[in-house]
mmCIF file of C-alpha atoms in Angstrom:
data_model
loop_
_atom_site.group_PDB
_atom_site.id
_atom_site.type_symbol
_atom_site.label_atom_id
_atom_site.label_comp_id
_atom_site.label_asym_id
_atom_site.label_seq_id
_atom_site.Cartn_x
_atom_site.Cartn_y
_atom_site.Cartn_z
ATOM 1 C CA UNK A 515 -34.789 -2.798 -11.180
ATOM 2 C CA UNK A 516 -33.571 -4.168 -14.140
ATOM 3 C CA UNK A 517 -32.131 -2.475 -17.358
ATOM 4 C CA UNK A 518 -31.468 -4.171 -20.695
ATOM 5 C CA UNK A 519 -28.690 -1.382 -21.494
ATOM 6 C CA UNK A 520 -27.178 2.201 -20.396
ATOM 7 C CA UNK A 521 -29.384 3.546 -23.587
ATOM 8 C CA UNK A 522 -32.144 1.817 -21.779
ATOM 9 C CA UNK A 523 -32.096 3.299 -18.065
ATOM 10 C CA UNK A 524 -31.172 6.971 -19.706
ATOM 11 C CA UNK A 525 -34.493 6.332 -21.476
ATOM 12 C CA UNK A 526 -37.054 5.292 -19.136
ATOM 13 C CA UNK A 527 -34.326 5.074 -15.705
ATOM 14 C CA UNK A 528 -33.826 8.931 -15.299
ATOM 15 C CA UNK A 529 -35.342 9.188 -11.517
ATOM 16 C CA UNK A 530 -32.435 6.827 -10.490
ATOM 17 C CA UNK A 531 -30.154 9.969 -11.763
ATOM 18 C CA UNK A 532 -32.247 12.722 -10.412
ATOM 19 C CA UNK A 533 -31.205 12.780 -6.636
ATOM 20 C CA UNK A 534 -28.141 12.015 -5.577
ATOM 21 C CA UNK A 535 -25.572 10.992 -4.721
ATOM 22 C CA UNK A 536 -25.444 8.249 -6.707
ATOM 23 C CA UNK A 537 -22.916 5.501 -7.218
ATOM 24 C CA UNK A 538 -22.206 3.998 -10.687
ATOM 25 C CA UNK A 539 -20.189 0.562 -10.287
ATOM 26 C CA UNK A 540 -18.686 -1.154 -13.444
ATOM 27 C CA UNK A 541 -18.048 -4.865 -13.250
ATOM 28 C CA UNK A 542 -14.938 -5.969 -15.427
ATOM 29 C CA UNK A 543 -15.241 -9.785 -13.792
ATOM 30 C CA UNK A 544 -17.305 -11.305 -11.158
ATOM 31 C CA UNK A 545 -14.648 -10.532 -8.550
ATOM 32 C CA UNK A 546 -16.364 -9.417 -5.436
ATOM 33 C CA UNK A 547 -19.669 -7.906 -6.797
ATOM 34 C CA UNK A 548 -21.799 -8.831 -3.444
ATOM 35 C CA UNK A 549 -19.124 -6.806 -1.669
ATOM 36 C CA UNK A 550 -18.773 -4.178 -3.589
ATOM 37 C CA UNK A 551 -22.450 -3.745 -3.627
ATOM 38 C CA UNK A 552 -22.749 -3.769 0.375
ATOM 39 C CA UNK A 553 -19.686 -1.740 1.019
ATOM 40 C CA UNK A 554 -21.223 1.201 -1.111
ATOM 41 C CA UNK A 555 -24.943 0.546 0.007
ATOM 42 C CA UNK A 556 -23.708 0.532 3.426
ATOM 43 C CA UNK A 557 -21.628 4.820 3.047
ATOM 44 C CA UNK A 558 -25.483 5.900 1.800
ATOM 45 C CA UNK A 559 -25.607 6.225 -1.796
ATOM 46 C CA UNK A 560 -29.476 7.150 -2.300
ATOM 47 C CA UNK A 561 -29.367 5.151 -5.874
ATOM 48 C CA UNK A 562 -26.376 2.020 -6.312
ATOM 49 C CA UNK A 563 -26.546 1.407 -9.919
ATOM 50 C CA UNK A 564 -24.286 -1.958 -11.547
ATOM 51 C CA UNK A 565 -23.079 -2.622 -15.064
ATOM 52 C CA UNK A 566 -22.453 -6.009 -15.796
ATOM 53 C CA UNK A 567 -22.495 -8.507 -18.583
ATOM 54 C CA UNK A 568 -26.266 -10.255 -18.774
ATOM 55 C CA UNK A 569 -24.651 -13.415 -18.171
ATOM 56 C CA UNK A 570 -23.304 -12.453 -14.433
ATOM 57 C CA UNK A 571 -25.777 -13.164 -11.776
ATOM 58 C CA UNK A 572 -25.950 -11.206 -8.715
ATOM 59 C CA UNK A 573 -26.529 -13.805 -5.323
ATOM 60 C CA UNK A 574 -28.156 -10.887 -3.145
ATOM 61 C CA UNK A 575 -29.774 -6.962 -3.294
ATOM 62 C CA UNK A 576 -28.594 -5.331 0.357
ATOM 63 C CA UNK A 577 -31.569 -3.719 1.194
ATOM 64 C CA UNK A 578 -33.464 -3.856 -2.369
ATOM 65 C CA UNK A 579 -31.820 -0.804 -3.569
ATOM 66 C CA UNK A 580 -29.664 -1.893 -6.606
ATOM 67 C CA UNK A 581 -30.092 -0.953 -10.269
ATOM 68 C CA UNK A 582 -28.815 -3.366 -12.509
ATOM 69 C CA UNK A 583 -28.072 -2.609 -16.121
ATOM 70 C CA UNK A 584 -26.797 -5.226 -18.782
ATOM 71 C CA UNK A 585 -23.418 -3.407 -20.052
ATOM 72 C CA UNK A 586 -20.233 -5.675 -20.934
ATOM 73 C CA UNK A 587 -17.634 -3.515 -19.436
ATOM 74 C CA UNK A 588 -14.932 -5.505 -20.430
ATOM 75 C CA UNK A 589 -15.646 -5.413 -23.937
ATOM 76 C CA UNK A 590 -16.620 -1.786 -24.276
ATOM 77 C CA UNK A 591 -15.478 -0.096 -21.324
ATOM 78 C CA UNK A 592 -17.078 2.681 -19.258
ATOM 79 C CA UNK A 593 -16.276 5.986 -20.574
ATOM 80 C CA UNK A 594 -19.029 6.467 -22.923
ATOM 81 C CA UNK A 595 -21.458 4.902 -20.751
ATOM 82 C CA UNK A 596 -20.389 7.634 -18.279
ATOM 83 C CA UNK A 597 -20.717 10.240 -20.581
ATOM 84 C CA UNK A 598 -24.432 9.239 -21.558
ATOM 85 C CA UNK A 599 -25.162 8.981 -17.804
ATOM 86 C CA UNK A 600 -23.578 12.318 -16.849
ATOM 87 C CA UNK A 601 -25.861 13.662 -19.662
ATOM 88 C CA UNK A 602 -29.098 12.002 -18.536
ATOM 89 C CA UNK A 603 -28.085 12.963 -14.727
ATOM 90 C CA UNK A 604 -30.043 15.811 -13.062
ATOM 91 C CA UNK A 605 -27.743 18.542 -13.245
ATOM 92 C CA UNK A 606 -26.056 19.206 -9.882
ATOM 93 C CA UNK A 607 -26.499 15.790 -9.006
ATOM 94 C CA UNK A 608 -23.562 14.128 -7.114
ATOM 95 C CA UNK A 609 -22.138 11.135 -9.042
ATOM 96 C CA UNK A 610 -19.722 8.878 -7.847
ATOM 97 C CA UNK A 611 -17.752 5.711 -9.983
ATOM 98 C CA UNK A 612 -15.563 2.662 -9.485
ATOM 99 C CA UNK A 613 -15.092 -0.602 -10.720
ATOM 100 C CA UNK A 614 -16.069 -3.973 -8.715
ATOM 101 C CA UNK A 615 -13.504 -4.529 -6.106
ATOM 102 C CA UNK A 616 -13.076 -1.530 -5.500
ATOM 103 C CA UNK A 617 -14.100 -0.107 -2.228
ATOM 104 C CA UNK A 618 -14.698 3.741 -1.534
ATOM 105 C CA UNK A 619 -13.379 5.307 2.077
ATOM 106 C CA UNK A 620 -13.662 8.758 3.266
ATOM 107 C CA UNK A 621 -12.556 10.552 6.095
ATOM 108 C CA UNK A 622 -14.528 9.167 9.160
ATOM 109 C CA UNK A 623 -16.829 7.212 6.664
ATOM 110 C CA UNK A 624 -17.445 5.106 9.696
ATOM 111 C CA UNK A 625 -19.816 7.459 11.166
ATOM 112 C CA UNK A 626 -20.324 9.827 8.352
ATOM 113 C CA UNK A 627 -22.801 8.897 5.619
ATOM 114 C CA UNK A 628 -21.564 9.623 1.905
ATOM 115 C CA UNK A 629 -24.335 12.356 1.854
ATOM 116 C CA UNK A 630 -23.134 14.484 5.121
ATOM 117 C CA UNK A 631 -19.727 14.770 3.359
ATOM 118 C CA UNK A 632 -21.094 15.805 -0.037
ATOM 119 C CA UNK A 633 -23.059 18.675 1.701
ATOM 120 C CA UNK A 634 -19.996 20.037 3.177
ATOM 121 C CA UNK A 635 -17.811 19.559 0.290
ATOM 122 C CA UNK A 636 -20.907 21.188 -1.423
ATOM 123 C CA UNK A 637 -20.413 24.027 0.981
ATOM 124 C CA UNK A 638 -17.452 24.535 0.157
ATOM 125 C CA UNK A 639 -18.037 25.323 -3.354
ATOM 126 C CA UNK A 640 -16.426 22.514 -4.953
ATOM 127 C CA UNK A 641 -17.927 20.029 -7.611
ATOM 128 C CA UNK A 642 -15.688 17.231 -7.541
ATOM 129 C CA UNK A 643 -13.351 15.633 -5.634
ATOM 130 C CA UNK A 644 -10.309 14.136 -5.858
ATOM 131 C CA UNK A 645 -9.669 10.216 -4.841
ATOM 132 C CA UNK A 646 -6.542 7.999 -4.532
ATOM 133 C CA UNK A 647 -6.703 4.704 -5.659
ATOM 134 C CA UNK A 648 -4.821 2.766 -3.816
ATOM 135 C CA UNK A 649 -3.840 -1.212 -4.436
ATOM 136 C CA UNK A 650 -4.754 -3.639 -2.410
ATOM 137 C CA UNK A 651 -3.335 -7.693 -3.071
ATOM 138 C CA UNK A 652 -4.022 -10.791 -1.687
ATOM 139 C CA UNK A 653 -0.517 -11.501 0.805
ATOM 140 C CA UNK A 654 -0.231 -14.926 -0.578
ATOM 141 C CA UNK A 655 -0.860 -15.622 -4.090
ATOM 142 C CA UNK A 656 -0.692 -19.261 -3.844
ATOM 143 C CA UNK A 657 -3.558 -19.245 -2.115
ATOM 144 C CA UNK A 658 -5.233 -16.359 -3.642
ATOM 145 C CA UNK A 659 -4.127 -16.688 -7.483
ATOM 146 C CA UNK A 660 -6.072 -14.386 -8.414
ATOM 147 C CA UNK A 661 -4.672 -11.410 -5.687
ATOM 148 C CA UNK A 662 -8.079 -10.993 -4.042
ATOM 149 C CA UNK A 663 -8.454 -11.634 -0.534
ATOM 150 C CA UNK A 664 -10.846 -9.546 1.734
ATOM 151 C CA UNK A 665 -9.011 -11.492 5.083
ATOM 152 C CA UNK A 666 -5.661 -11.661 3.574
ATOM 153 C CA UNK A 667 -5.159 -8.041 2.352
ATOM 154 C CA UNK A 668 -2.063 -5.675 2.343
ATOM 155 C CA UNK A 669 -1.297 -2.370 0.800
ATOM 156 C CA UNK A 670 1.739 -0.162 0.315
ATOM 157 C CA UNK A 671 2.572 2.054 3.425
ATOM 158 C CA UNK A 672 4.663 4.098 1.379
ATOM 159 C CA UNK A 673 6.086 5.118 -2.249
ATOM 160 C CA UNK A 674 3.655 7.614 -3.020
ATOM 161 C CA UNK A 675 4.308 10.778 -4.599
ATOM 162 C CA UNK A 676 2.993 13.673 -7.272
ATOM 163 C CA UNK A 677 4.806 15.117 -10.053
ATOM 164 C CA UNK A 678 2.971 18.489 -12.024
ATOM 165 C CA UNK A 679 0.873 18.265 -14.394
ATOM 166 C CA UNK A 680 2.136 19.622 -17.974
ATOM 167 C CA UNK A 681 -0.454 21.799 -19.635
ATOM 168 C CA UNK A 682 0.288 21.120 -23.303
ATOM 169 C CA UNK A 683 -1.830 24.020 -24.418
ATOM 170 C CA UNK A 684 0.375 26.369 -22.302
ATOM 171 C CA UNK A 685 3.844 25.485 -23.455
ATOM 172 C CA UNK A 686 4.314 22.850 -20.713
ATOM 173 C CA UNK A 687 3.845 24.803 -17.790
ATOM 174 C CA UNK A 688 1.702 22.946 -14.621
ATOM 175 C CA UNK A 689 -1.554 23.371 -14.217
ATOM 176 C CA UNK A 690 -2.812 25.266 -11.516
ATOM 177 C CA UNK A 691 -3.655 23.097 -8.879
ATOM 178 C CA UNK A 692 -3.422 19.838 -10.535
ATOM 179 C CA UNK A 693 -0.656 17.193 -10.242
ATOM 180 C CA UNK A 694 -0.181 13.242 -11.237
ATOM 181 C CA UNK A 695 0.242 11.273 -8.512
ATOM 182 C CA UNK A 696 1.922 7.600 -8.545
ATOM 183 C CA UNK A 697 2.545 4.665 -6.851
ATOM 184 C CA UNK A 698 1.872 1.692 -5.374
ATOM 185 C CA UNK A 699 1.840 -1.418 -7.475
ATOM 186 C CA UNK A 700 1.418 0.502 -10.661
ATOM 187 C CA UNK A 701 4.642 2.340 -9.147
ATOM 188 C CA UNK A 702 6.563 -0.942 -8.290
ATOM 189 C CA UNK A 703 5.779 -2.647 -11.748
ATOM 190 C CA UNK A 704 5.337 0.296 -14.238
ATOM 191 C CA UNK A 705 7.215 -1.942 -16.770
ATOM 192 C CA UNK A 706 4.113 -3.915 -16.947
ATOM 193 C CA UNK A 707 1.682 -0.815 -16.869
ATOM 194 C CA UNK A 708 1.354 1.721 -20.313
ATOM 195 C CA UNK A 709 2.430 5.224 -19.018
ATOM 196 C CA UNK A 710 -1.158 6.738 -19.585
ATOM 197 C CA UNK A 711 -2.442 4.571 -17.051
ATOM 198 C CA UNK A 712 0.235 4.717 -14.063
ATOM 199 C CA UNK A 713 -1.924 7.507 -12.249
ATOM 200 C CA UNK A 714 -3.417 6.400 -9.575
ATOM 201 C CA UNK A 715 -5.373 9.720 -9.238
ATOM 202 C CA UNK A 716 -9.221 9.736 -10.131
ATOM 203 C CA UNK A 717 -11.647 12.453 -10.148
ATOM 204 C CA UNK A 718 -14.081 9.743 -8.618
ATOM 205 C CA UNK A 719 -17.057 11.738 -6.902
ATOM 206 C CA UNK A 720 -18.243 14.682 -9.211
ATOM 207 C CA UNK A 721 -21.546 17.192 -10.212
ATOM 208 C CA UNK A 722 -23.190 16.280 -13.434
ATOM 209 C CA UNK A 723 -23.697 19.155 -15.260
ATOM 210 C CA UNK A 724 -24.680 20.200 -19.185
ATOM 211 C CA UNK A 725 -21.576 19.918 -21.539
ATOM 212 C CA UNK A 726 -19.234 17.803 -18.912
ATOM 213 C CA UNK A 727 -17.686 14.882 -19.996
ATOM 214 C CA UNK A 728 -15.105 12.206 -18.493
ATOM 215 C CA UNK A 729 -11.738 11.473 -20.275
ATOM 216 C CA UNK A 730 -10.034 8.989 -20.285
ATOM 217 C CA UNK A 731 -7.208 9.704 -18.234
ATOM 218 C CA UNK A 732 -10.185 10.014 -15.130
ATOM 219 C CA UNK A 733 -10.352 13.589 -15.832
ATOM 220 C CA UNK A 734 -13.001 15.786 -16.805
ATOM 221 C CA UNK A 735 -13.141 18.489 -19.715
ATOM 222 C CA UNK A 736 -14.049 21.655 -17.433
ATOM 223 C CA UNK A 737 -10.230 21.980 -15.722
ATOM 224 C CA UNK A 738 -11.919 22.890 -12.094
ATOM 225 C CA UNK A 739 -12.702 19.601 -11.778
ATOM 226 C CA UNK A 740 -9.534 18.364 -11.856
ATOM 227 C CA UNK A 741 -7.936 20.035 -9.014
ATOM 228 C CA UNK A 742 -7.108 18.855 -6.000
ATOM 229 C CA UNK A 743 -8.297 21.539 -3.782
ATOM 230 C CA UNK A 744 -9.660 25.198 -3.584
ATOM 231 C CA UNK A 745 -7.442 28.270 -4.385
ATOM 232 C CA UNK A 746 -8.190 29.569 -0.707
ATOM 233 C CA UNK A 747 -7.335 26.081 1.744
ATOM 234 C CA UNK A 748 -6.880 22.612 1.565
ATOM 235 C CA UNK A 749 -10.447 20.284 0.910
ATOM 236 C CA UNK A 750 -11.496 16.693 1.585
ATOM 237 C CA UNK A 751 -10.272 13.555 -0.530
ATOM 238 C CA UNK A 752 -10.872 10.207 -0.653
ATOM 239 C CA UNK A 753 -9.421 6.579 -1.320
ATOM 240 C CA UNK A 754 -11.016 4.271 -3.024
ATOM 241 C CA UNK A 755 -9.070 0.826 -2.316
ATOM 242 C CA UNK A 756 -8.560 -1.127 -5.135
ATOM 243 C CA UNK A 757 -7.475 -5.102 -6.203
ATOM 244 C CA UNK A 758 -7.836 -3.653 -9.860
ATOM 245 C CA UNK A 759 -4.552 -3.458 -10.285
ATOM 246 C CA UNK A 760 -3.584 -6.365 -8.967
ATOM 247 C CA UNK A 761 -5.876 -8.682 -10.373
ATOM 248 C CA UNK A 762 -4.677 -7.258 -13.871
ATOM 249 C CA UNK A 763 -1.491 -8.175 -13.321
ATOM 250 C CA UNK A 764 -1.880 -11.855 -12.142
ATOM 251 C CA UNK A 765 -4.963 -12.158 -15.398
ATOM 252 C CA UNK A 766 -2.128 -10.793 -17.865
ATOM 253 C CA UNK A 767 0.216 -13.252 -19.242
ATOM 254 C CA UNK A 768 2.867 -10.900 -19.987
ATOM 255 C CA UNK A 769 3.075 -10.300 -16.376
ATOM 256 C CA UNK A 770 1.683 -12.934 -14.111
ATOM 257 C CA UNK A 771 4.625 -15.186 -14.396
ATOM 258 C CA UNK A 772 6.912 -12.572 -12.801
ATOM 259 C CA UNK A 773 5.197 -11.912 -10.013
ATOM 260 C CA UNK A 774 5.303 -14.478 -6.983
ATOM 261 C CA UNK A 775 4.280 -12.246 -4.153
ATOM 262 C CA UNK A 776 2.757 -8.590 -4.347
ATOM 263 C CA UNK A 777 4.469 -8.140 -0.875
ATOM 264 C CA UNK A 778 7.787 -6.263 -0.124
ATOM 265 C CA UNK A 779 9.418 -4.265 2.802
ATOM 266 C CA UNK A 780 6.724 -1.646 2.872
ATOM 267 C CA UNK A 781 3.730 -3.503 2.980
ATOM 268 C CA UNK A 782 1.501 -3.530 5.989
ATOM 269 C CA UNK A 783 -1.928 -5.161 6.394
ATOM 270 C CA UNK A 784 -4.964 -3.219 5.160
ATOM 271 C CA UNK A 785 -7.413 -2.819 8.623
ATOM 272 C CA UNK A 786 -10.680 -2.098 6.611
ATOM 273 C CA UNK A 787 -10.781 1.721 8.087
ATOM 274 C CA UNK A 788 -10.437 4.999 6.986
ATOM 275 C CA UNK A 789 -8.384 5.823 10.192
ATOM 276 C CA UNK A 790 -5.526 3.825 8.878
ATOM 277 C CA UNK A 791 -5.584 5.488 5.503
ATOM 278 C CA UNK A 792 -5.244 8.885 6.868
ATOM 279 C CA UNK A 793 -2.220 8.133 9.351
ATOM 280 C CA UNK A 794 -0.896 7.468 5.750
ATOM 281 C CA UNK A 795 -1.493 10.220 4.403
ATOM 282 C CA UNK A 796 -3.830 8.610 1.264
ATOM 283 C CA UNK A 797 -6.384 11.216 1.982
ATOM 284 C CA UNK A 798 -6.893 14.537 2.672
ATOM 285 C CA UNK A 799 -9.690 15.596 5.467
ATOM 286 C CA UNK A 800 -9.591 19.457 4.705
ATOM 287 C CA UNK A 801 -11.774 21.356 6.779
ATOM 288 C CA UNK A 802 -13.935 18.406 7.406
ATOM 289 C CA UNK A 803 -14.318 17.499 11.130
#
């Protein structure tokens, strides 16, 4: 299917929001669309819908299932196309977003299907979850100038770690359950990166409901949605690995020329598996067995 806008699918789309979950991919170049298309067909989204500039062209459909809607991302973003989706969305639909080159992993996505994990997350009365984005780069960026390489890839095994999370409304004081977590290369080269957007939390994997509505920090306006886990016991989060990063700093002049090599002493080689990421400790399985 084919949409000429977001205005467009909201208005004669809607059954590609009504049952979820659903994943919403915005492309920002043509880095890796094909893969980012398979990776998230492949975890068992029931609807994979992609935003990209009319003049991209898309070289295959994995199994016929993907929605494509004319939407230059790079020019106007995606937060208030996510807000008129989350609006047109069925409420209690599961909704899930990224950007291309970006890949989403799970605990034991391997053999568990992106719909058996929202049932028990469902279960366990929650309505979003929390995700890590972690950076992935290219090892060697004289052969990959532009820091993407799916058989060259390396991440940071370590330099993670959360601060609280001010609540300017309550004198300063943290938010229940919510922190900011940091690191990786937005960590290592934060001189190049505006302070708003050093997070590498995202509230990635949500329920659409009346009223909701993404920020921009990747937060949502109902404050439940923003935690990282239950008041009662630890729940499931996720990782969605991530050139994003990366590739902006290698596209952004101010930047590119400082950076030689993405590697250092603490990065390892990225094995494709959500094993790896939770020997980590970049996600969180919860109860979830």
């Amino acid at each position: 299917m084919h949409y000429t806008s977001v205005h467009d699918l909201c208005a004669r789309g809607a059954r590609h929001l009504a049952k979820g979950p659903v994943a919403l991919i915005f492309a920002e170049d043509d880095a890796e669309l094909e893969t980012t298309l398979r990776h998230h067909v492949s975890l068992g989204f029931v609807s994979v819908i992609m935003f990209l500039p009319a003049a991209f062209s898309l070289q295959s459909d994995p199994g016929g299932t993907i929605v494509r809607v004319d939407h230059d991302v790079a020019a106007v973003g995606h937060l208030d196309a996510m807000n008129r989706l989350i609006g047109a969305a069925a409420p209690g639909t599961w909704l899930y977003y990224c950007f291309n080159a970006e890949y989403l992993f799970y605990p034991f996505c391997e053999s568990r299907s992106v719909g058996e994990l929202l049932a028990f997350h469902t279960e366990e009365r929650r309505d979003a979850m929390l995700a890590y984005v972690v950076d992935i780069y290219a090892g060697d960026l004289t052969r990959h100038p532009g820091a993407v390489s799916l058989k060259d890839t390396w991440l940071d095994k370590s330099g993670y770690y959360a601060l609280a999370r001010p609540d300017p409304d309550n004198n300063g004081y943290p938010k229940e359950r919510q922190l900011d977590f940091f690191g990786g290369l937005r960590w290592r080269y934060e001189e190049h990166i505006p302070a708003r957007r050093r997070n590498i939390d995202r509230i990635a994997v949500f329920r659409a409901k009346p009223g909701l509505k993404l920020r921009p920090e990747h937060v949502f306006t109902d404050e439940e949605y923003n935690t990282y886990a239950c008041p009662w016991h630890n729940n499931l989060t996720a990782a969605i690995v991530s050139f994003r990063t990366a590739k902006a700093l290698k596209r952004n002049p101010g930047s590119t020329f400082d950076i030689h090599t993405f590697k250092w002493h603490n990065s390892v080689p990225f094995e494709w598996h959500s094993r790896q990421l939770l020997d980590l400790g970049l996600m969180e399985p919860g109860q979830w067995f």
